[in-house]
PDB file of C-alpha atoms in Angstrom:
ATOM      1  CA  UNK T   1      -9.758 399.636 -86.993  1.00 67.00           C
ATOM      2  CA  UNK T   2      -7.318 400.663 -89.521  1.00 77.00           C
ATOM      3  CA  UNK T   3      -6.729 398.032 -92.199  1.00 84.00           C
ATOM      4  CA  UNK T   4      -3.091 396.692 -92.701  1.00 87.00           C
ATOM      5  CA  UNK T   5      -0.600 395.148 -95.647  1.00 88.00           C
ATOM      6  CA  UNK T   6       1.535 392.465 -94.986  1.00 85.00           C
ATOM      7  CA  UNK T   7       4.028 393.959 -92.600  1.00 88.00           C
ATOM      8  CA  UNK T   8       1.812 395.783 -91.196  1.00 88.00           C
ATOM      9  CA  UNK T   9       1.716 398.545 -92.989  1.00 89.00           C
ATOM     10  CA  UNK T  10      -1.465 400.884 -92.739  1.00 88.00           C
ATOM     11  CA  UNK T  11      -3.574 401.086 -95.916  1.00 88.00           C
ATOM     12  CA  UNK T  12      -4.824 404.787 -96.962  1.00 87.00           C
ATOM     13  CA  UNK T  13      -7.974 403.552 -99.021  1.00 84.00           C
ATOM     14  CA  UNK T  14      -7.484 407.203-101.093  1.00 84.00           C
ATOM     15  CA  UNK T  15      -4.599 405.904-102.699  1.00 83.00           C
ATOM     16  CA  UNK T  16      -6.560 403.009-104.553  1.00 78.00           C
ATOM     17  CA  UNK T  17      -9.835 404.480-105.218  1.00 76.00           C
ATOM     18  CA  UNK T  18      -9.526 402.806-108.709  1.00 78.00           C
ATOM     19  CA  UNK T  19      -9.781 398.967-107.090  1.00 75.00           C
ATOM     20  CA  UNK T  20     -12.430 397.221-105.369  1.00 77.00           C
ATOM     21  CA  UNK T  21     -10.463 395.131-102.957  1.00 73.00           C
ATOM     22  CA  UNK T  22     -11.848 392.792 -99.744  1.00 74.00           C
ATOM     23  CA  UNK T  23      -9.858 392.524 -96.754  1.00 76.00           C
ATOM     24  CA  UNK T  24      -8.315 388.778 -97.627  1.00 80.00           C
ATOM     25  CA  UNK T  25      -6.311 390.673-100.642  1.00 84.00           C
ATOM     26  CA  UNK T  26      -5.205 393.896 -98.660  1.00 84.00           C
ATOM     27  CA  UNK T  27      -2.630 391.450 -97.047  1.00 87.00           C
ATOM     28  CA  UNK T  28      -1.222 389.464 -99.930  1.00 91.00           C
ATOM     29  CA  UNK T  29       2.144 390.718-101.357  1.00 93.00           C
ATOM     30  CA  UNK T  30       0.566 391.130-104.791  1.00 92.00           C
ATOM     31  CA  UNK T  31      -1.278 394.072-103.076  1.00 91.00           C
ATOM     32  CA  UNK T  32       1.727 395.229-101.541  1.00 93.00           C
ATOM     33  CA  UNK T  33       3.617 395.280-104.386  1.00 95.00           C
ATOM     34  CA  UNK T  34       0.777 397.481-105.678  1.00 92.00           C
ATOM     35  CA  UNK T  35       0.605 399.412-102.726  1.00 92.00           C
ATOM     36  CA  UNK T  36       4.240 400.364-102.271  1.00 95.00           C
ATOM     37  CA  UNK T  37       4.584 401.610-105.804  1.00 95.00           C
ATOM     38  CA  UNK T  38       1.093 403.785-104.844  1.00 94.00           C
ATOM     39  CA  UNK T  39       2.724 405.030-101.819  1.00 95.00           C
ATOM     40  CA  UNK T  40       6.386 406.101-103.324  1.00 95.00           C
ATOM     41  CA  UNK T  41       4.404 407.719-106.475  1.00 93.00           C
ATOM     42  CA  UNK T  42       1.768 409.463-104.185  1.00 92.00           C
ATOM     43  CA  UNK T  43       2.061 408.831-100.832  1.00 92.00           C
ATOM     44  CA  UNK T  44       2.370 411.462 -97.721  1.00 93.00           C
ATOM     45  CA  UNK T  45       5.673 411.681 -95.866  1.00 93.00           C
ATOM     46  CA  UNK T  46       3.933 410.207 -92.943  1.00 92.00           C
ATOM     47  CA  UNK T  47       2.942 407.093 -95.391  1.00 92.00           C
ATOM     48  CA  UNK T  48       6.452 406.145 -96.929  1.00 94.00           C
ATOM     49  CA  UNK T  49       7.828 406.836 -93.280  1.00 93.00           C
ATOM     50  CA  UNK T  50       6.129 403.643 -92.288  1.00 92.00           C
ATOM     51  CA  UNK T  51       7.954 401.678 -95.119  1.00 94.00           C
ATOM     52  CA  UNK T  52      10.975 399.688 -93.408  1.00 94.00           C
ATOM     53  CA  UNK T  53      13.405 400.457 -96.040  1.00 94.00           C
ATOM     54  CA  UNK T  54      14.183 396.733 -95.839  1.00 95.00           C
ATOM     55  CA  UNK T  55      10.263 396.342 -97.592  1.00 96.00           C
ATOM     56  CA  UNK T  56      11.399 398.871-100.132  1.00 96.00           C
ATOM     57  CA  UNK T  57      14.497 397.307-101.426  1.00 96.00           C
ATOM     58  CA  UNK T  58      13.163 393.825-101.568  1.00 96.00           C
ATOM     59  CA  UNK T  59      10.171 395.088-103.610  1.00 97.00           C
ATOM     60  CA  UNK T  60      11.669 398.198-105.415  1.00 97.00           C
ATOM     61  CA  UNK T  61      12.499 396.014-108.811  1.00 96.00           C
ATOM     62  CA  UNK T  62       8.447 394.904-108.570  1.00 96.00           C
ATOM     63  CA  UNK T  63       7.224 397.788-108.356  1.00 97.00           C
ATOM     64  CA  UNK T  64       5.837 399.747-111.547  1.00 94.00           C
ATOM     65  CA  UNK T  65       6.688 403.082-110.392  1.00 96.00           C
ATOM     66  CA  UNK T  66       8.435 406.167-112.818  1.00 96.00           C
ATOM     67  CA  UNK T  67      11.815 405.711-113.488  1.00 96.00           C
ATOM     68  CA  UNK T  68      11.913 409.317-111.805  1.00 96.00           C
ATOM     69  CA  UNK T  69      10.403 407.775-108.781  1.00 96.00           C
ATOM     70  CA  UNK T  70      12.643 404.301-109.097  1.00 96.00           C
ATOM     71  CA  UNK T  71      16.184 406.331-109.723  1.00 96.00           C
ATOM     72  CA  UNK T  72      15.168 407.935-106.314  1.00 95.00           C
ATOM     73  CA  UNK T  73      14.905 405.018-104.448  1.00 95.00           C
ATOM     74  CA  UNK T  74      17.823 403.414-105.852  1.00 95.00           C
ATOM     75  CA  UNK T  75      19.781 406.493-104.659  1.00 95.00           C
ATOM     76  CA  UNK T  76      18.475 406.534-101.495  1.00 93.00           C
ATOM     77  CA  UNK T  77      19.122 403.310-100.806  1.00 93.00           C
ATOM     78  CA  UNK T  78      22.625 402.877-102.253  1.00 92.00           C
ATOM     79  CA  UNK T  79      24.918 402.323 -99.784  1.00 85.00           C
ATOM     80  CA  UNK T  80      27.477 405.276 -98.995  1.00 71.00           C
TER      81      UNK T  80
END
């Protein structure tokens, strides 16, 4: 069974190797805050595809990502 985030996002365990987390704290948002800046930083294509880009703006000024990384996202999501 694949383990989830809050919003159900699915968790690649590869991408925090460096914590030693139980179940109960994969879904609070301080792991997704975590998690989200893990996944824009180093995440597949497949794993920011599952983002709702709603999740992403709400959490984008928590995240401690690059400023490379955070100037992308603000672009992204700016509207047209």
């Amino acid at each position: 069974m694949a383990m989830r985030t809050l919003y159900g996002i699915e968790v690649n365990p590869g991408l925090f190797w460096d914590y030693n987390l139980t179940n109960e704290k994969l879904t609070t948002e301080e792991f997704l805050t975590f998690y989200l800046g893990r996944i824009l930083e180093r995440g597949t294509a497949r794993e920011v595809k599952q983002i709702p880009t709603d999740v992403i703006r709400t959490y984008l000024d928590r995240l401690t990502i690059p400023s490379r990384v955070r100037k992308f996202w603000e672009w992204y999501l700016s509207p047209s």
